[in-house]
Short mmCIF file of C-alpha atoms and ligand atoms in Angstrom, two decimals:
data_model
loop_
_atom_site.label_atom_id
_atom_site.label_comp_id
_atom_site.label_asym_id
_atom_site.label_seq_id
_atom_site.Cartn_x
_atom_site.Cartn_y
_atom_site.Cartn_z
CA MET A 289 66.30 106.09 10.94
CA PHE A 290 67.27 102.43 11.21
CA ASP A 291 66.87 100.94 14.68
CA PHE A 292 69.65 98.39 15.32
CA ILE A 293 68.09 97.42 18.65
CA LYS A 294 64.62 96.73 17.27
CA ASN A 295 65.94 95.15 14.06
CA PRO A 296 69.28 93.46 14.66
CA VAL A 297 71.07 92.96 11.36
CA SER A 298 71.73 89.35 12.35
CA GLN A 299 68.00 88.62 12.40
CA ILE A 300 67.30 89.81 8.89
CA ASP A 301 67.45 86.77 6.60
CA THR A 302 67.00 88.20 3.12
CA TRP A 303 68.76 91.26 1.76
CA ILE A 304 68.03 92.79 -1.63
CA ILE A 305 69.76 96.08 -2.27
CA GLY A 306 69.59 97.97 -5.53
CA ASN A 307 72.52 100.21 -6.40
CA TRP A 308 71.58 102.75 -9.02
CA LYS A 309 75.13 104.07 -9.38
CA MET A 310 75.17 107.34 -11.39
CA ASN A 311 71.80 106.92 -13.04
CA GLY A 312 68.41 108.60 -12.85
CA SER A 313 66.82 111.96 -13.55
CA LEU A 314 63.86 113.76 -11.96
CA LEU A 315 61.62 112.53 -14.74
CA PHE A 316 62.95 108.97 -14.86
CA ASN A 317 62.63 108.73 -11.07
CA GLU A 318 58.97 109.82 -11.12
CA ASP A 319 58.07 107.08 -13.58
CA TYR A 320 60.13 104.56 -11.64
CA LEU A 321 58.54 105.50 -8.31
CA GLU A 322 55.06 105.31 -9.77
CA GLU A 323 55.66 101.79 -11.06
CA LEU A 324 57.55 100.65 -7.97
CA LEU A 325 54.91 101.91 -5.52
CA ALA A 326 52.10 100.30 -7.49
CA LYS A 327 53.93 96.98 -7.61
CA ILE A 328 55.03 96.82 -3.96
CA GLU A 329 51.50 97.65 -2.85
CA VAL A 330 50.43 94.15 -3.86
CA MET A 331 53.64 92.28 -3.05
CA LYS A 332 54.15 90.07 0.00
CA PHE A 333 57.11 91.24 2.08
CA ASP A 334 58.60 89.16 4.83
CA PRO A 335 59.36 90.96 8.12
CA SER A 336 62.76 89.29 8.14
CA SER A 337 63.72 90.76 4.79
CA PHE A 338 65.40 94.06 4.01
CA CYS A 339 64.92 95.65 0.61
CA GLY A 340 66.57 98.90 -0.31
CA LEU A 341 67.59 101.25 -3.06
CA ALA A 342 70.84 103.22 -3.03
CA ILE A 343 70.26 106.21 -5.25
CA PRO A 344 72.33 109.30 -6.07
CA ASN A 345 72.26 111.70 -3.11
CA VAL A 346 70.68 114.53 -5.08
CA TYR A 347 67.52 112.48 -5.43
CA LEU A 348 67.13 111.51 -1.76
CA PHE A 349 64.63 114.33 -1.21
CA GLN A 350 62.51 113.12 -4.11
CA PHE A 351 62.46 109.57 -2.78
CA SER A 352 62.39 109.87 0.99
CA ASN A 353 58.74 110.72 1.68
CA ARG A 354 57.49 108.49 -1.08
CA LEU A 355 59.22 105.40 0.29
CA LEU A 356 58.45 106.04 3.95
CA ASP A 357 56.90 102.90 5.52
CA ARG A 358 56.69 101.25 2.11
CA ASN A 359 58.98 98.23 2.67
CA ILE A 360 61.79 99.69 0.56
CA HIS A 361 64.57 101.33 2.54
CA LEU A 362 66.40 104.27 1.15
CA GLY A 363 70.18 104.29 1.04
CA ALA A 364 73.16 106.31 -0.14
CA GLN A 365 76.07 105.16 -2.29
CA GLU A 366 78.71 107.02 -0.34
CA ILE A 367 79.31 109.10 2.79
CA SER A 368 82.14 111.14 4.23
CA SER A 369 84.51 109.56 6.70
CA GLU A 370 84.17 112.81 8.67
CA ASP A 371 81.45 112.82 11.30
CA GLU A 372 81.25 116.54 12.03
CA ASP A 373 80.40 119.40 9.65
CA GLY A 374 83.46 121.23 8.40
CA PRO A 375 85.72 122.11 5.51
CA PHE A 376 85.23 118.96 3.41
CA THR A 377 84.19 120.21 -0.01
CA GLY A 378 81.96 117.81 -1.86
CA ASP A 379 81.51 115.47 1.11
CA ILE A 380 78.10 114.44 2.41
CA SER A 381 77.86 113.36 6.02
CA ALA A 382 76.03 110.48 7.63
CA LYS A 383 73.94 113.01 9.55
CA MET A 384 72.86 114.62 6.28
CA ILE A 385 71.69 111.40 4.68
CA ASN A 386 69.98 110.53 7.96
CA GLU A 387 67.72 113.53 7.45
CA PHE A 388 66.33 111.71 4.43
CA ASP A 389 65.72 108.50 6.36
CA CYS A 390 68.57 106.56 4.84
CA SER A 391 68.94 103.19 6.55
CA PHE A 392 72.10 102.09 4.80
CA VAL A 393 75.09 103.23 2.82
CA VAL A 394 77.31 101.40 0.35
CA ILE A 395 80.98 101.58 1.35
CA GLY A 396 84.05 100.61 -0.65
CA HIS A 397 82.37 99.80 -3.94
CA SER A 398 85.09 98.79 -6.41
CA GLU A 399 84.08 101.58 -8.79
CA ARG A 400 84.98 104.08 -6.06
CA ARG A 401 87.98 102.16 -4.71
CA ASN A 402 89.48 102.19 -8.20
CA LYS A 403 88.62 105.70 -9.27
CA TYR A 404 89.25 107.58 -6.01
CA LYS A 405 91.93 105.35 -4.48
CA GLU A 406 90.22 105.47 -1.10
CA SER A 407 92.50 104.21 1.63
CA GLU A 408 91.46 101.21 3.70
CA ILE A 409 91.55 103.35 6.85
CA ASP A 410 89.14 105.80 5.23
CA LEU A 411 86.76 102.96 4.42
CA VAL A 412 86.90 101.65 7.98
CA ASN A 413 86.22 105.18 9.25
CA LYS A 414 83.23 105.44 6.94
CA ALA A 415 81.85 102.23 8.44
CA LYS A 416 82.41 103.59 11.95
CA VAL A 417 80.71 106.90 11.16
CA SER A 418 77.73 105.21 9.56
CA LEU A 419 77.23 102.84 12.51
CA LYS A 420 77.50 105.75 14.95
CA ASN A 421 74.66 107.41 13.04
CA ASN A 422 72.48 104.28 12.89
CA ILE A 423 73.11 103.58 9.25
CA ILE A 424 73.95 100.05 8.10
CA PRO A 425 77.24 99.95 6.19
CA ILE A 426 77.10 97.66 3.17
CA ILE A 427 80.81 96.98 2.72
CA CYS A 428 81.93 95.79 -0.72
CA VAL A 429 84.90 93.53 -1.36
CA GLY A 430 85.97 91.63 -4.45
CA GLU A 431 88.84 90.68 -6.70
CA SER A 432 89.73 91.83 -10.20
CA VAL A 433 89.99 89.49 -13.18
CA LYS A 434 93.78 89.80 -12.94
CA ASP A 435 93.70 88.74 -9.27
CA ARG A 436 91.58 85.74 -10.19
CA ASP A 437 93.69 84.73 -13.19
CA GLN A 438 96.84 84.91 -11.09
CA GLY A 439 95.26 82.74 -8.41
CA ASN A 440 95.16 85.61 -5.91
CA ALA A 441 91.39 86.04 -5.53
CA ASN A 442 91.19 84.53 -2.04
CA ILE A 443 94.10 86.47 -0.59
CA VAL A 444 92.91 89.78 -2.11
CA VAL A 445 89.42 89.38 -0.68
CA ARG A 446 90.73 88.14 2.68
CA THR A 447 92.99 91.19 2.93
CA GLN A 448 90.11 93.55 2.19
CA VAL A 449 87.92 91.87 4.82
CA LYS A 450 90.75 91.89 7.38
CA GLN A 451 90.91 95.68 7.31
CA PHE A 452 87.42 95.68 8.78
CA THR A 453 87.81 92.76 11.19
CA MET A 454 90.89 94.50 12.59
CA GLY A 455 89.55 98.06 12.40
CA LEU A 456 86.11 97.56 13.93
CA LYS A 457 85.01 96.37 17.37
CA SER A 458 83.25 93.00 17.41
CA GLU A 459 79.87 94.50 18.28
CA ASP A 460 80.22 96.93 15.35
CA LEU A 461 81.24 94.19 12.95
CA SER A 462 78.03 92.34 13.76
CA ASN A 463 76.00 95.32 12.52
CA CYS A 464 77.80 95.49 9.19
CA VAL A 465 76.69 93.78 6.01
CA PHE A 466 79.32 92.62 3.52
CA ALA A 467 78.92 92.25 -0.22
CA TYR A 468 81.16 90.06 -2.33
CA GLU A 469 81.32 91.66 -5.75
CA PRO A 470 83.93 90.19 -8.09
CA LEU A 471 84.93 93.06 -10.36
CA TRP A 472 84.77 90.94 -13.51
CA ALA A 473 81.10 90.23 -12.85
CA ILE A 474 80.02 93.84 -12.36
CA GLY A 475 78.05 95.21 -15.29
CA THR A 476 79.41 92.54 -17.59
CA GLY A 477 76.51 90.11 -17.69
CA LYS A 478 79.07 87.48 -16.70
CA SER A 479 77.85 86.54 -13.22
CA ALA A 480 79.87 84.33 -10.90
CA GLU A 481 78.89 80.68 -10.67
CA PRO A 482 76.67 80.41 -7.58
CA GLU A 483 79.00 77.70 -6.18
CA ASP A 484 82.00 80.01 -6.62
CA ALA A 485 80.18 82.80 -4.83
CA GLU A 486 79.36 80.35 -2.03
CA THR A 487 83.03 79.33 -1.78
CA MET A 488 84.16 82.95 -1.48
CA HIS A 489 81.44 83.68 1.08
CA ARG A 490 82.81 80.79 3.14
CA ILE A 491 86.30 82.26 2.91
CA ILE A 492 85.01 85.68 3.97
CA ARG A 493 83.13 84.11 6.87
CA SER A 494 86.25 82.32 8.04
CA GLU A 495 87.85 85.77 8.49
CA PHE A 496 84.98 86.76 10.76
CA SER A 497 85.22 83.57 12.76
CA GLU A 498 88.86 84.35 13.58
CA VAL A 499 87.82 87.43 15.51
CA LEU A 500 84.24 86.65 16.51
CA GLY A 501 84.16 82.86 16.86
CA VAL A 502 82.24 80.44 14.67
CA ASP A 503 78.63 81.08 15.76
CA PRO A 504 78.66 84.90 15.57
CA ALA A 505 80.51 84.65 12.25
CA GLU A 506 77.67 82.53 10.86
CA LYS A 507 75.30 85.41 11.64
CA ILE A 508 77.19 88.02 9.60
CA LYS A 509 75.28 88.84 6.45
CA ILE A 510 77.10 88.45 3.15
CA LEU A 511 75.51 89.46 -0.15
CA TYR A 512 76.56 88.58 -3.66
CA GLY A 513 76.72 91.27 -6.37
CA GLY A 514 77.63 91.13 -10.06
CA SER A 515 75.15 90.79 -12.93
CA VAL A 516 72.30 89.62 -10.70
CA LYS A 517 68.92 89.59 -12.44
CA SER A 518 65.54 87.96 -11.93
CA SER A 519 66.58 84.99 -14.07
CA ASN A 520 69.58 84.05 -11.90
CA VAL A 521 68.85 85.43 -8.43
CA GLU A 522 67.29 82.21 -7.11
CA GLN A 523 70.51 80.27 -7.73
CA TYR A 524 72.38 82.61 -5.39
CA PHE A 525 69.77 82.54 -2.67
CA LEU A 526 69.77 78.74 -2.77
CA GLN A 527 73.39 78.76 -1.57
CA PRO A 528 73.53 78.40 2.22
CA GLY A 529 76.11 81.16 2.69
CA VAL A 530 74.46 83.76 0.47
CA ASP A 531 72.21 86.09 2.47
CA GLY A 532 71.35 88.56 -0.21
CA ALA A 533 72.00 90.32 -3.47
CA LEU A 534 73.44 93.68 -4.38
CA VAL A 535 71.88 94.53 -7.71
CA GLY A 536 73.19 97.17 -10.10
CA GLY A 537 71.77 97.53 -13.60
CA ALA A 538 68.70 95.37 -13.02
CA SER A 539 67.53 97.62 -10.16
CA LEU A 540 66.98 100.46 -12.65
CA ASN A 541 63.94 98.69 -14.00
CA ALA A 542 61.18 98.79 -11.38
CA SER A 543 59.41 95.71 -12.65
CA GLU A 544 62.64 93.67 -12.85
CA PHE A 545 63.70 94.85 -9.39
CA CYS A 546 60.35 93.79 -7.93
CA LYS A 547 60.69 90.37 -9.56
CA ILE A 548 64.12 90.03 -7.95
CA ILE A 549 62.71 90.96 -4.55
CA ASP A 550 59.83 88.55 -4.91
CA LYS A 551 61.99 85.62 -6.01
CA SER A 552 64.57 86.30 -3.31
CA ILE A 553 62.04 86.34 -0.50
CA ARG A 554 60.34 83.19 -1.77
CA THR A 555 63.61 81.32 -2.23
CA THR A 556 64.80 82.16 1.30
CA GLN A 557 61.49 81.08 2.77
CA ASN A 558 61.84 77.69 1.11
CA LYS A 559 65.52 77.23 1.96
P1 13P B 1895 75.54 94.93 -11.95
O1 13P B 1895 74.38 94.22 -11.26
O2 13P B 1895 75.09 95.94 -12.92
O3 13P B 1895 76.52 93.96 -12.45
O4 13P B 1895 76.29 95.78 -10.80
C1 13P B 1895 76.64 95.17 -9.62
C2 13P B 1895 77.06 96.20 -8.65
O5 13P B 1895 78.12 96.79 -8.81
C3 13P B 1895 76.18 96.51 -7.53
O6 13P B 1895 76.80 97.30 -6.59
#
């Protein structure tokens, strides 16, 4: 279980989270784990970095013991907004994923926002439930290509962030991690320009400063996601307002994911 007291989110400088989405199989996972474990054995991790993999829930059992104390946190891609067991068919609770040592959960990914039309209040409740159960919420925001083309990117992202700045207490907000994922960059190979990501991160941070004040807002962690790979990850980490990367497709290749981790940690150390 993640310990917010021992490891305040604000003190973790480098975040690299892999999101497998709906990928994997028992066999694929075994090969992946074998390669990943061999590679991380000889890698240098920084105590102020947080690396994690969000895998499909059905594979948590397969992964949890193998990743224990191995520098890669385990995470889920979704949880229920309900905290207590009950008649919620198909839902998986924060307590359940906690049993598999999940440290984090992805909330509000655009693929789910779009397909399941989750309400903003549901997303805020998911963040509350995960924090209550000592799980870091990785909250995704981002604009569509239409929003961007119409010049609405900033207002769309601001509005998404506002739901959380208004719905969560300040102390809870400080334990959340946000991920800016422009929809047009997800799975397209068309990553955002690092300077554009930086600009949006600054806009997101200005929303936090309205409720928290400037200094605490600076400490909120904001990741970039959208076609991140080992060949472009350094450019994002070089931006002052980019604290991490949320990696989709490239995290499905153990060797590529390890390269991303390695480059990210080294780039932050030299920032
Ligand atoms: P890709 O890295 O495959 O573009 O996916 C990004 C993403 O959606 C991570 O959550």
